[in-house]
Amino acid sequence: MAFLRFLFCSAFALSGFSFSVVSQTAISGIINTYTKVTAISGEELTVTSSAGFFPGNRVLLIQMKGAQIDHSPSIAYGDIVDYGPAGRYEFAEVESVSTGMITLTTGSPCKIYDPSASLQIVTVPEYGDAVVEPPGLNAQIWNGNTGGVLALSVAGTLTLNAPIDVSVTGFRGGEICPTFFDCGDVSWFAGPSVFGECQGGEKGEGIAEYTAGETMNRGKLANGGGGSTRSNCGSGGGSNAGGGGTGGSPYSGCGTPTIQGIGGEALVYSGDLVFAGGGGGGGTLDNGQPTTPGGAGGGIALIEANTLNAQGNLISADGEDLTLITNDEGAGGGGAGGPILLQVGSIVSAVTLSVEGGKGGDSENFIFSPSCHGPGGGGGGGYLATSLAAWPATPLVTTLTGGGASGQILHTSGDCGFPTSHGALDGQPGIVSFSLSSSPTLPDLDLGPDSTFCEGTVITLDAGIGFASYSWSDGSMDQSLVVADSGTYYVSVSNTCGSVSDTVFMSISPKPDINLGPDQGLCSGTSALLEAGLGFSSYLWSNGSTDSTLAVTLPGIYWVEVSSDNGCRSADSLSITEIFPLPQPDLGGDQLICEGESLILDAGAGYSNYLWSTTSQTQSITT
């Protein structure tokens, strides 16, 4: 069966070559080049170093971190709230290279990444036929910015005369904390003290970034295991597809058996995602005795080959076992297994595929026997995915996905029993999947949820940057569309990975109708009552009043803002222009008239209206 790379932006697909390759290439050691991506603008990647990258290179863009976690001071600390861009990856081709800049071919990258959260680009060597020679293939150890990944593509046969091993190259285990003992330390997280001293074992590294002031103690960090506390509990194991094991209980004299390092959270492999194994939490020491840091997780192996001829050799991405025996201290957690993604057409000889979690640290107390201290939790198993529909009946394919064993109390006399894990748990097993896809990865597109906006509001729908083409429902071809009317809007975008569309419905809510009336004058010594009207959900006048009316006695500009139940707002204002003096009519003094005579009474000129006691409305009357 012949396999071809579908598109450069495939999540994982075999390569079809348009250039000559060297047959039977012998390979060993580290064959990839890595660099950190610090910014993305279209196809242009700003990197810390472009050395070792050349035009025509096939490369892997992979987001190592970027998840958001729960920060509450509870067992929920470290729960994944949003995976964000963590685990996204794709293949692409280099168009050009300059100092500190790598430009990909048009339309790449397909996905949305966050350069602020551990994004790297890795070369993917391509071969016709390749032979792995002793001591075998491995990856650069993850250093916080780059590494932890082995990727290669073989158009013909990949033969193993030696193993492929990326074990212990993934996320780093937590550091040891030399601290002072405290039975009352039950913290989920802590940072260094004001004197710079640690306050608990460091959390194992995972797909979420460390948060300042929260790097230590027993709460997990996504798939990184929680650290030990100053009460010498065991640290949690790291996780991947399998969850990390909980660490052992603290010093048996504390009487707090449930204070334990929490194992890393099992990760969900949905869509085209891949994650390095999480690191185990770090141990604590307070008597100067040996203790263990957390174990490192397994790295990531992405292997493409038309034919795999393993000859009984091992392909592994195991988490780190902790072999140092802790004396009288809290032990570290085991590292989680990493992922192996095996895109192959056929397997023609026996192979062992291993993504096992690492063992937690043991405790053996020679000083304060018969007391007990916490062993470490085991690391979770990794993720093994293949493009095959099933493993062949022959040759034999052996898969190892188990979680790591928890640490144990090893001394024979103790008040916690022997042998015992003192509450520490094994890591959970990993997953084998036969759903590895070679189909193109479609662009990330989301116009957001259906929304309601207020009449008169201008809304901009944005499809996002980086696509080769845009097509909106009104025929426009820009990145964004301005809408001001109710209706259904859609956009279709495309790049080298294909095309995808999204639809959103926008509805208009009317603004409240508010009218304070015309500008007016005010008579001296009187007030005017401004009325906004009834039925609005809120009122706010220019003087801060929240009533529906406002009494004013001075000239000025007055406004009111009202809102309706749908959240829309309107405002109106009027001006009190001047204060008029009150009229001063003068009919003179009281008078006597003889019978038969008449008298003219005059109110004076200049008034706008008159009203006499006789109901007459003229300036003067005869009486």
Coordinates of C-alpha atoms in Angstrom, one line a residue:
M1 CA 0.0 0.0 0.0
A2 CA 1.4 3.4 -1.0
F3 CA 1.0 6.3 1.5
L4 CA 1.2 9.9 0.6
R5 CA 1.4 13.0 2.7
F6 CA -2.0 14.7 2.2
L7 CA -1.1 18.3 2.9
F8 CA 1.7 20.0 4.8
C9 CA -0.8 21.1 7.5
S10 CA -1.9 17.5 8.2
A11 CA -1.9 16.8 11.8
F12 CA 0.0 13.6 11.1
A13 CA 0.4 12.2 7.6
L14 CA 2.9 10.2 5.5
S15 CA 5.1 12.1 3.1
G16 CA 5.2 12.0 -0.6
F17 CA 8.6 13.2 -1.9
S18 CA 9.2 15.6 -4.8
F19 CA 13.0 15.6 -4.2
S20 CA 15.6 12.9 -4.2
V21 CA 16.4 11.1 -0.9
V22 CA 19.2 8.9 0.2
S23 CA 18.3 5.2 0.5
Q24 CA 19.2 3.2 3.6
T25 CA 20.2 6.2 5.6
A26 CA 21.8 5.2 8.9
I27 CA 20.5 7.3 11.8
S28 CA 21.1 7.5 15.5
G29 CA 21.2 9.9 18.4
I30 CA 19.2 13.2 18.2
I31 CA 18.2 13.9 14.6
N32 CA 15.9 16.9 15.2
T33 CA 16.7 20.6 15.5
Y34 CA 14.5 22.7 17.9
T35 CA 13.9 26.4 18.4
K36 CA 11.4 28.4 20.5
V37 CA 8.7 30.5 18.6
T38 CA 8.3 33.9 20.2
A39 CA 5.8 35.5 17.8
I40 CA 3.7 34.6 14.8
S41 CA 2.6 37.0 12.0
G42 CA 0.9 35.2 9.2
E43 CA 3.4 32.7 7.9
E44 CA 6.3 34.4 9.6
L45 CA 7.6 32.9 12.8
T46 CA 10.0 34.9 15.1
V47 CA 12.3 32.4 16.8
T48 CA 15.1 32.5 19.3
S49 CA 17.5 30.9 16.7
S50 CA 17.0 29.9 13.1
A51 CA 20.2 27.9 12.9
G52 CA 19.7 24.5 11.5
F53 CA 16.6 25.4 9.6
F54 CA 16.6 25.7 5.8
P55 CA 14.2 26.3 2.9
G56 CA 12.4 23.2 1.9
N57 CA 12.6 21.6 5.4
R58 CA 9.6 19.8 6.7
V59 CA 8.9 21.0 10.2
L60 CA 6.6 20.4 13.1
L61 CA 4.9 23.3 15.0
I62 CA 3.9 22.1 18.4
Q63 CA 2.3 23.9 21.4
M64 CA 3.7 22.3 24.6
K65 CA 1.7 24.3 27.1
G66 CA -1.2 26.8 27.2
A67 CA -3.9 25.2 29.4
Q68 CA -5.8 27.2 32.0
I69 CA -6.3 25.7 35.5
D70 CA -8.5 26.2 38.6
H71 CA -6.6 28.3 41.2
S72 CA -9.0 27.8 44.1
P73 CA -7.4 26.7 47.4
S74 CA -9.0 23.2 47.4
I75 CA -8.6 19.8 45.9
A76 CA -9.8 21.4 42.6
Y77 CA -6.5 23.3 42.4
G78 CA -4.9 22.4 39.1
D79 CA -8.0 21.1 37.4
I80 CA -8.0 21.9 33.7
V81 CA -10.5 24.7 33.1
D82 CA -9.6 25.1 29.4
Y83 CA -7.0 23.3 27.3
G84 CA -6.5 26.4 25.2
P85 CA -3.9 25.8 22.5
A86 CA -2.1 23.2 24.5
G87 CA -1.3 20.0 22.5
R88 CA -2.0 21.5 19.1
Y89 CA 0.5 20.5 16.4
E90 CA 0.9 20.4 12.6
F91 CA 3.4 19.8 9.9
A92 CA 4.5 22.5 7.5
E93 CA 7.2 23.4 5.1
V94 CA 9.8 26.2 5.4
E95 CA 9.7 28.8 2.6
S96 CA 12.7 30.9 3.7
V97 CA 15.0 31.5 6.7
S98 CA 16.7 34.6 8.0
T99 CA 18.3 35.5 11.3
G100 CA 15.7 35.0 14.0
M101 CA 12.9 34.4 11.4
I102 CA 11.4 31.3 9.8
T103 CA 8.8 31.8 7.1
L104 CA 6.5 28.9 6.3
T105 CA 4.8 28.3 2.9
T106 CA 1.6 30.2 2.2
G107 CA -1.4 29.2 4.3
S108 CA 0.6 27.8 7.3
P109 CA 0.1 27.6 10.1
C110 CA -3.4 26.1 9.9
K111 CA -4.2 26.3 13.7
I112 CA -4.1 29.2 16.2
Y113 CA -1.2 29.1 18.6
D114 CA 0.1 31.1 21.6
P115 CA 3.8 31.9 21.4
S116 CA 3.7 33.1 25.0
A117 CA 3.0 29.5 26.2
S118 CA 5.9 27.2 25.2
L119 CA 5.5 27.0 21.4
Q120 CA 8.4 25.4 19.5
I121 CA 9.2 24.4 15.9
V122 CA 11.1 21.2 15.2
T123 CA 12.7 19.9 12.0
V124 CA 11.3 16.6 10.7
P125 CA 14.0 14.7 8.8
E126 CA 12.7 12.8 5.7
Y127 CA 14.3 9.6 4.4
G128 CA 13.7 7.1 1.6
D129 CA 14.7 4.0 3.8
A130 CA 16.2 4.5 7.2
V131 CA 18.1 2.2 9.6
V132 CA 18.3 3.1 13.3
E133 CA 21.8 2.1 14.5
P134 CA 23.2 1.8 18.0
P135 CA 22.8 3.4 20.4
G136 CA 19.4 4.2 18.9
L137 CA 17.3 7.3 18.4
N138 CA 16.3 9.7 21.1
A139 CA 15.2 13.3 21.6
Q140 CA 16.6 16.4 23.3
I141 CA 15.4 16.5 26.9
W142 CA 12.7 19.1 27.4
N143 CA 14.4 22.2 29.0
G144 CA 11.3 24.4 29.5
N145 CA 11.5 25.9 26.0
T146 CA 12.5 23.2 23.5
G147 CA 12.9 19.5 23.2
G148 CA 10.9 16.5 24.3
V149 CA 10.0 15.5 20.7
L150 CA 11.3 13.0 18.2
A151 CA 9.7 13.3 14.7
L152 CA 10.8 11.6 11.5
S153 CA 9.3 10.5 8.1
V154 CA 10.3 7.5 6.1
A155 CA 8.8 7.0 2.6
G156 CA 10.0 3.4 2.5
T157 CA 11.1 1.1 5.3
L158 CA 12.2 2.1 8.8
T159 CA 14.4 -0.6 10.1
L160 CA 15.5 -0.8 13.8
N161 CA 18.8 -2.3 14.7
A162 CA 18.5 -0.4 18.0
P163 CA 15.6 1.1 20.0
I164 CA 13.8 4.4 19.6
D165 CA 13.6 5.8 23.1
V166 CA 12.2 9.2 24.2
S167 CA 11.6 8.1 27.8
V168 CA 12.2 10.7 30.5
T169 CA 12.5 13.5 27.9
G170 CA 9.1 15.1 28.6
F171 CA 7.9 17.5 31.3
R172 CA 10.2 17.9 34.2
G173 CA 9.6 16.5 37.7
G174 CA 9.3 18.9 40.6
E175 CA 12.3 19.9 42.6
I176 CA 13.1 18.8 46.2
C177 CA 12.4 21.3 49.0
P178 CA 14.8 21.3 51.9
T179 CA 12.5 22.9 54.5
F180 CA 11.5 22.7 58.2
F181 CA 9.0 20.1 59.5
D182 CA 5.4 21.2 60.1
C183 CA 2.6 18.8 60.8
G184 CA 0.1 21.6 60.2
D185 CA 1.1 22.1 56.6
V186 CA -2.1 21.3 54.6
S187 CA -1.5 23.8 51.8
W188 CA -2.7 23.1 48.2
F189 CA -0.2 25.6 46.9
A190 CA 2.5 27.9 48.2
G191 CA 5.5 29.9 47.0
P192 CA 8.8 30.8 48.5
S193 CA 8.7 32.5 51.8
V194 CA 9.6 36.2 52.3
F195 CA 13.1 35.0 52.9
G196 CA 13.2 33.0 49.7
E197 CA 12.9 29.6 51.4
C198 CA 10.8 26.9 49.8
Q199 CA 7.6 25.8 51.6
G200 CA 7.0 22.4 50.1
G201 CA 8.0 20.2 47.2
E202 CA 7.6 21.7 43.7
K203 CA 4.7 20.7 41.6
G204 CA 5.6 18.5 38.6
E205 CA 5.6 20.4 35.2
G206 CA 2.6 20.0 32.9
I207 CA 0.6 21.6 30.2
A208 CA -0.2 24.7 32.3
E209 CA 2.4 27.3 33.1
Y210 CA 3.6 27.7 36.7
T211 CA 1.9 30.6 38.5
A212 CA 4.1 32.8 40.7
G213 CA 3.5 32.1 44.4
E214 CA 1.8 28.7 43.6
T215 CA 4.6 26.5 42.5
M216 CA 4.8 24.3 45.6
N217 CA 2.8 21.9 47.8
R218 CA 0.3 19.2 47.1
G219 CA -2.1 20.6 44.6
K220 CA -1.5 19.2 41.0
L221 CA -0.5 21.4 38.1
A222 CA -2.8 20.0 35.3
N223 CA -1.0 16.8 34.4
G224 CA 1.9 17.6 36.7
G225 CA 1.8 15.8 40.1
G226 CA 1.4 17.8 43.3
G227 CA 4.4 18.2 45.5
S228 CA 5.1 17.1 49.1
T229 CA 4.2 19.3 52.1
R230 CA 6.3 20.1 55.1
S231 CA 4.6 17.2 56.9
N232 CA 6.4 14.8 54.6
C233 CA 3.5 13.5 52.6
G234 CA 4.2 11.7 49.4
S235 CA 4.1 13.6 46.1
G236 CA 1.6 12.9 43.3
G237 CA 2.6 11.1 40.1
G238 CA 2.4 12.9 36.8
S239 CA -0.3 12.0 34.2
N240 CA -1.0 11.7 30.6
A241 CA -3.9 9.6 29.2
G242 CA -3.8 7.9 32.5
G243 CA -4.1 9.8 35.7
G244 CA -1.2 10.1 38.2
G245 CA -1.3 8.3 41.5
T246 CA -1.9 10.1 44.8
G247 CA 1.1 10.3 47.1
G248 CA 1.4 8.7 50.5
S249 CA 0.2 10.1 53.8
P250 CA 2.5 12.4 55.8
Y251 CA 4.6 11.5 58.9
S252 CA 2.5 9.0 60.8
G253 CA 2.7 11.1 64.0
C254 CA 0.8 14.0 62.4
G255 CA -2.5 12.1 62.4
T256 CA -3.6 13.6 59.0
P257 CA -3.6 10.6 56.7
T258 CA -5.6 12.4 53.9
I259 CA -3.0 15.2 53.4
Q260 CA -1.3 13.8 50.3
G261 CA 0.2 15.0 47.0
I262 CA -2.5 14.9 44.3
G263 CA -1.7 13.0 41.1
G264 CA -1.9 14.8 37.8
E265 CA -5.2 15.0 35.9
A266 CA -5.8 12.5 33.1
L267 CA -5.7 14.2 29.8
V268 CA -8.3 14.0 27.1
Y269 CA -7.0 13.3 23.5
S270 CA -9.8 14.9 21.5
G271 CA -9.1 15.8 17.9
D272 CA -5.5 16.4 16.8
L273 CA -3.7 16.9 20.1
V274 CA -0.6 15.4 21.7
F275 CA 0.9 16.0 25.1
A276 CA 4.2 15.2 26.8
G277 CA 4.1 13.1 29.9
G278 CA 3.6 15.1 33.1
G279 CA 6.3 15.3 35.8
G280 CA 5.9 13.9 39.2
G281 CA 5.8 16.2 42.3
G282 CA 9.0 16.9 44.2
G283 CA 9.7 15.5 47.7
T284 CA 10.6 17.4 50.9
L285 CA 13.3 16.9 53.4
D286 CA 13.9 18.4 56.8
N287 CA 16.5 16.1 58.4
G288 CA 19.2 16.2 55.7
Q289 CA 18.4 12.6 54.6
P290 CA 18.2 11.6 51.0
T291 CA 14.9 12.2 49.2
T292 CA 13.7 12.3 45.6
P293 CA 12.6 14.9 43.2
G294 CA 9.7 14.1 40.9
G295 CA 10.2 11.9 38.0
A296 CA 10.3 13.3 34.4
G297 CA 7.5 12.4 32.0
G298 CA 8.0 10.6 28.7
G299 CA 8.6 12.6 25.6
I300 CA 6.7 12.6 22.3
A301 CA 7.5 10.2 19.4
L302 CA 5.9 11.0 16.0
I303 CA 6.9 8.3 13.6
E304 CA 5.9 8.0 9.9
A305 CA 6.9 5.0 7.8
N306 CA 5.4 3.1 5.0
T307 CA 6.9 -0.1 6.5
L308 CA 8.2 -0.7 10.1
N309 CA 10.7 -3.5 10.5
A310 CA 11.5 -3.3 14.2
Q311 CA 13.2 -6.7 14.5
G312 CA 12.0 -7.1 18.1
N313 CA 13.3 -3.7 19.2
L314 CA 11.6 -1.3 21.6
I315 CA 9.9 2.0 20.8
S316 CA 9.4 3.7 24.2
A317 CA 8.2 6.9 25.8
D318 CA 8.1 5.9 29.4
G319 CA 8.0 8.1 32.5
E320 CA 10.8 8.1 35.0
D321 CA 11.1 5.5 37.7
L322 CA 12.3 6.8 41.1
T323 CA 14.9 4.4 42.4
L324 CA 16.6 6.4 45.2
I325 CA 15.2 5.4 48.6
T326 CA 14.0 8.2 50.7
N327 CA 14.9 8.1 54.4
D328 CA 12.7 9.8 56.9
E329 CA 11.3 12.3 54.3
G330 CA 8.5 12.8 51.8
A331 CA 9.2 11.1 48.5
G332 CA 8.7 12.3 44.9
G333 CA 6.1 11.1 42.4
G334 CA 6.8 9.1 39.3
G335 CA 6.8 10.6 35.8
A336 CA 3.9 9.9 33.4
G337 CA 4.3 8.0 30.1
G338 CA 4.5 10.1 26.9
P339 CA 2.7 9.5 23.6
I340 CA 3.8 7.4 20.6
L341 CA 2.0 8.3 17.4
L342 CA 2.7 5.6 14.8
Q343 CA 1.6 6.4 11.2
V344 CA 2.5 3.2 9.3
G345 CA 1.3 1.2 6.4
S346 CA 2.5 -2.2 7.8
I347 CA 4.6 -3.8 10.5
V348 CA 6.7 -6.7 9.3
S349 CA 8.5 -7.9 12.4
A350 CA 8.0 -8.0 16.2
V351 CA 8.0 -4.7 18.1
T352 CA 7.4 -3.6 21.6
L353 CA 5.6 -0.2 22.1
S354 CA 5.9 1.2 25.7
V355 CA 4.3 4.3 27.2
E356 CA 4.4 3.2 30.9
G357 CA 4.2 5.5 33.9
G358 CA 7.2 5.7 36.2
K359 CA 7.4 4.3 39.8
G360 CA 6.9 6.6 42.8
G361 CA 9.7 7.0 45.4
D362 CA 10.1 4.5 48.3
S363 CA 10.6 5.3 51.9
E364 CA 12.9 3.4 54.3
N365 CA 13.2 4.9 57.8
F366 CA 16.4 4.1 59.8
I367 CA 16.3 7.1 62.1
F368 CA 12.9 7.6 63.5
S369 CA 11.6 4.0 63.2
P370 CA 8.8 2.9 63.7
S371 CA 7.4 6.1 62.2
C372 CA 6.4 6.3 58.6
H373 CA 6.6 9.0 55.9
G374 CA 4.9 9.3 52.5
P375 CA 6.0 7.3 49.4
G376 CA 5.4 8.8 46.0
G377 CA 2.4 8.1 43.7
G378 CA 3.0 6.3 40.5
G379 CA 3.0 8.1 37.1
G380 CA 0.0 7.6 34.7
G381 CA 0.3 5.7 31.5
G382 CA 0.8 7.4 28.2
Y383 CA -1.0 7.4 24.9
L384 CA -0.3 5.0 22.0
A385 CA -2.0 5.7 18.7
T386 CA -1.7 4.1 15.3
S387 CA -3.1 4.5 11.8
L388 CA -3.6 0.7 11.6
A389 CA -7.1 -0.6 12.0
A390 CA -5.8 -3.3 14.3
W391 CA -2.4 -4.8 15.3
P392 CA -1.4 -7.6 12.9
A393 CA -1.9 -11.2 14.0
T394 CA 1.7 -11.7 13.2
P395 CA 4.3 -10.5 13.8
L396 CA 3.9 -9.9 17.5
V397 CA 3.1 -6.3 18.6
T398 CA 3.5 -5.9 22.4
T399 CA 2.0 -2.8 24.0
L400 CA 2.9 -1.6 27.5
T401 CA 0.6 1.2 28.8
G402 CA 0.5 0.5 32.5
G403 CA 0.6 3.2 35.2
G404 CA 3.6 3.3 37.4
A405 CA 3.6 1.5 40.8
S406 CA 3.4 3.6 43.9
G407 CA 6.3 3.8 46.3
Q408 CA 6.4 1.6 49.4
I409 CA 7.5 1.8 53.0
L410 CA 10.4 -0.6 53.1
H411 CA 11.5 -0.8 56.8
T412 CA 10.1 -3.9 58.5
S413 CA 9.2 -2.3 61.8
G414 CA 6.7 0.5 61.7
D415 CA 3.4 1.7 63.1
C416 CA 1.9 1.9 59.5
G417 CA 2.5 -1.8 58.7
F418 CA 4.9 -3.6 56.3
P419 CA 5.0 -3.7 53.4
T420 CA 2.7 -0.8 52.7
S421 CA 2.2 2.2 50.4
H422 CA 1.0 4.3 53.4
G423 CA -1.8 5.6 51.2
A424 CA 0.1 6.1 48.0
L425 CA -1.6 4.9 44.8
D426 CA -0.4 3.5 41.5
G427 CA -0.8 5.5 38.3
Q428 CA -3.7 4.7 36.1
P429 CA -3.1 2.9 32.8
G430 CA -2.8 4.7 29.5
I431 CA -4.7 4.3 26.3
V432 CA -4.2 2.5 22.9
S433 CA -6.1 4.1 20.0
F434 CA -6.6 3.0 16.5
S435 CA -8.0 6.3 15.4
L436 CA -4.8 8.2 14.3
S437 CA -5.9 10.1 11.3
S438 CA -4.0 11.3 8.3
S439 CA -6.8 13.6 7.1
P440 CA -6.0 17.3 6.8
T441 CA -6.5 19.5 9.9
L442 CA -9.1 22.0 9.2
P443 CA -8.6 25.7 10.2
D444 CA -9.7 26.9 13.6
L445 CA -12.8 29.1 13.1
D446 CA -15.3 30.4 15.6
L447 CA -17.6 33.4 15.1
G448 CA -18.8 33.1 18.7
P449 CA -22.3 32.3 20.1
D450 CA -25.6 33.7 18.7
S451 CA -26.0 37.1 20.3
T452 CA -28.4 39.9 20.8
F453 CA -27.3 43.5 20.5
C454 CA -29.1 46.9 21.0
E455 CA -30.5 48.9 18.1
G456 CA -27.9 51.3 16.7
T457 CA -24.9 49.2 17.9
V458 CA -22.3 48.3 15.2
I459 CA -21.0 44.8 15.7
T460 CA -17.8 43.4 13.9
L461 CA -17.6 39.7 13.3
D462 CA -14.0 38.6 12.9
A463 CA -13.0 35.2 11.4
G464 CA -9.4 35.5 12.6
I465 CA -6.1 36.1 10.9
G466 CA -4.0 33.8 8.8
F467 CA -6.4 32.3 6.3
A468 CA -5.8 32.3 2.6
S469 CA -9.3 33.3 1.7
Y470 CA -12.6 34.5 3.3
S471 CA -16.1 34.4 1.9
W472 CA -19.0 36.0 3.9
S473 CA -22.7 35.7 3.4
D474 CA -22.9 39.1 1.8
G475 CA -20.2 38.2 -0.7
S476 CA -17.4 40.2 0.9
M477 CA -13.9 38.7 1.2
D478 CA -12.4 40.5 4.1
Q479 CA -11.3 39.1 7.5
S480 CA -14.2 40.8 9.3
L481 CA -17.7 41.9 8.6
V482 CA -19.6 44.8 10.1
V483 CA -23.2 44.1 10.9
A484 CA -26.0 46.4 12.1
D485 CA -29.1 44.4 11.3
S486 CA -30.7 41.2 12.7
G487 CA -30.0 38.1 10.6
T488 CA -28.0 35.0 10.1
Y489 CA -24.4 35.5 9.0
Y490 CA -21.8 33.0 7.9
V491 CA -18.3 32.9 6.7
S492 CA -16.2 30.3 4.9
V493 CA -12.4 30.3 5.3
S494 CA -9.7 28.3 3.7
N495 CA -6.0 27.6 3.8
T496 CA -3.7 24.8 2.7
C497 CA -5.5 22.4 5.1
G498 CA -8.9 22.9 3.5
S499 CA -11.9 25.0 4.2
V500 CA -14.4 25.3 7.0
S501 CA -17.4 27.6 7.7
D502 CA -19.3 28.9 10.7
T503 CA -22.7 30.5 11.2
V504 CA -24.0 33.0 13.8
F505 CA -27.4 34.6 14.4
M506 CA -27.5 38.2 15.5
S507 CA -30.7 39.8 16.7
I508 CA -31.6 43.4 17.5
S509 CA -33.3 44.6 20.6
P510 CA -35.0 48.1 20.4
K511 CA -33.6 50.9 22.5
P512 CA -36.0 52.4 25.1
D513 CA -37.9 55.5 24.0
I514 CA -37.1 58.4 26.2
N515 CA -38.0 62.1 25.7
L516 CA -37.7 64.9 28.4
G517 CA -39.4 67.4 26.1
P518 CA -38.2 70.7 24.8
D519 CA -35.8 73.1 26.5
Q520 CA -37.7 75.4 28.9
G521 CA -37.3 78.4 31.1
L522 CA -37.9 78.6 34.8
C523 CA -39.7 81.3 36.9
S524 CA -38.0 82.7 39.9
G525 CA -38.8 80.9 43.1
T526 CA -40.4 77.9 41.4
S527 CA -39.2 74.4 40.3
A528 CA -39.7 72.3 37.2
L529 CA -40.4 68.5 37.4
L530 CA -38.5 66.6 34.7
E531 CA -40.2 63.2 34.0
A532 CA -38.4 60.3 32.3
G533 CA -41.5 58.2 32.2
L534 CA -42.5 54.9 33.8
G535 CA -41.7 51.3 32.8
F536 CA -37.9 51.4 32.5
S537 CA -35.7 49.0 34.5
S538 CA -33.3 51.7 35.7
Y539 CA -32.8 55.5 35.7
L540 CA -29.7 57.6 36.1
W541 CA -29.9 61.4 36.2
S542 CA -27.0 63.8 35.7
N543 CA -26.9 64.5 39.5
G544 CA -26.8 60.8 40.3
S545 CA -30.5 60.4 41.2
T546 CA -32.1 57.0 40.2
D547 CA -35.7 58.1 40.4
S548 CA -38.0 58.4 37.4
T549 CA -38.4 62.2 38.0
L550 CA -36.1 65.0 38.9
A551 CA -37.1 68.4 40.4
V552 CA -34.8 71.3 39.3
T553 CA -34.7 74.9 40.5
L554 CA -31.6 76.2 38.7
P555 CA -30.7 76.8 35.1
G556 CA -28.4 74.2 33.4
I557 CA -28.3 71.1 31.2
Y558 CA -30.0 68.0 32.7
W559 CA -29.8 64.5 31.3
V560 CA -31.2 61.1 32.1
E561 CA -30.1 57.6 31.0
V562 CA -32.7 54.8 31.1
S563 CA -32.3 51.1 30.5
S564 CA -34.9 48.5 29.5
D565 CA -35.2 44.8 30.6
N566 CA -33.2 43.7 27.5
G567 CA -30.2 45.7 28.7
C568 CA -30.4 48.4 26.1
R569 CA -29.9 52.0 27.1
S570 CA -31.1 55.4 25.8
A571 CA -30.5 59.0 27.1
D572 CA -32.0 62.4 26.6
S573 CA -31.2 65.9 27.8
L574 CA -32.8 69.4 28.0
S575 CA -31.6 72.8 29.0
I576 CA -33.2 75.1 31.6
T577 CA -32.1 78.3 29.8
E578 CA -32.9 81.2 32.3
I579 CA -34.9 82.2 35.3
F580 CA -37.7 84.6 34.5
P581 CA -38.9 87.2 37.1
L582 CA -42.4 86.8 38.4
P583 CA -45.0 89.3 36.9
Q584 CA -45.7 92.4 39.0
P585 CA -49.2 93.7 38.1
D586 CA -50.4 96.9 40.0
L587 CA -54.1 97.9 39.9
G588 CA -53.5 100.8 42.3
G589 CA -55.2 101.4 45.7
D590 CA -58.8 100.7 46.6
Q591 CA -61.3 103.2 45.2
L592 CA -64.9 104.5 45.7
I593 CA -67.2 105.2 42.8
C594 CA -70.6 106.8 42.8
E595 CA -73.6 104.9 41.7
G596 CA -74.0 104.9 37.9
E597 CA -70.3 105.7 37.4
S598 CA -67.7 103.2 35.9
L599 CA -64.0 102.6 36.4
I600 CA -61.4 101.2 34.1
L601 CA -59.0 98.8 35.7
D602 CA -55.7 98.2 33.8
A603 CA -53.2 95.4 34.6
G604 CA -50.5 96.8 32.5
A605 CA -49.0 95.9 29.2
G606 CA -46.3 93.3 28.3
Y607 CA -47.8 90.1 29.8
S608 CA -48.5 87.1 27.7
N609 CA -51.9 86.4 29.1
Y610 CA -54.4 87.8 31.6
L611 CA -57.2 86.3 33.7
W612 CA -59.6 88.6 35.7
S613 CA -62.0 87.7 38.5
T614 CA -64.7 88.3 35.9
T615 CA -63.1 85.6 33.7
S616 CA -62.1 88.3 31.2
Q617 CA -58.7 87.7 29.6
T618 CA -58.0 91.3 28.3
Q619 CA -55.4 93.7 29.6
S620 CA -58.1 95.9 31.1
I621 CA -61.7 95.7 32.3
T622 CA -64.5 98.3 33.0
T623 CA -66.3 98.0 36.3

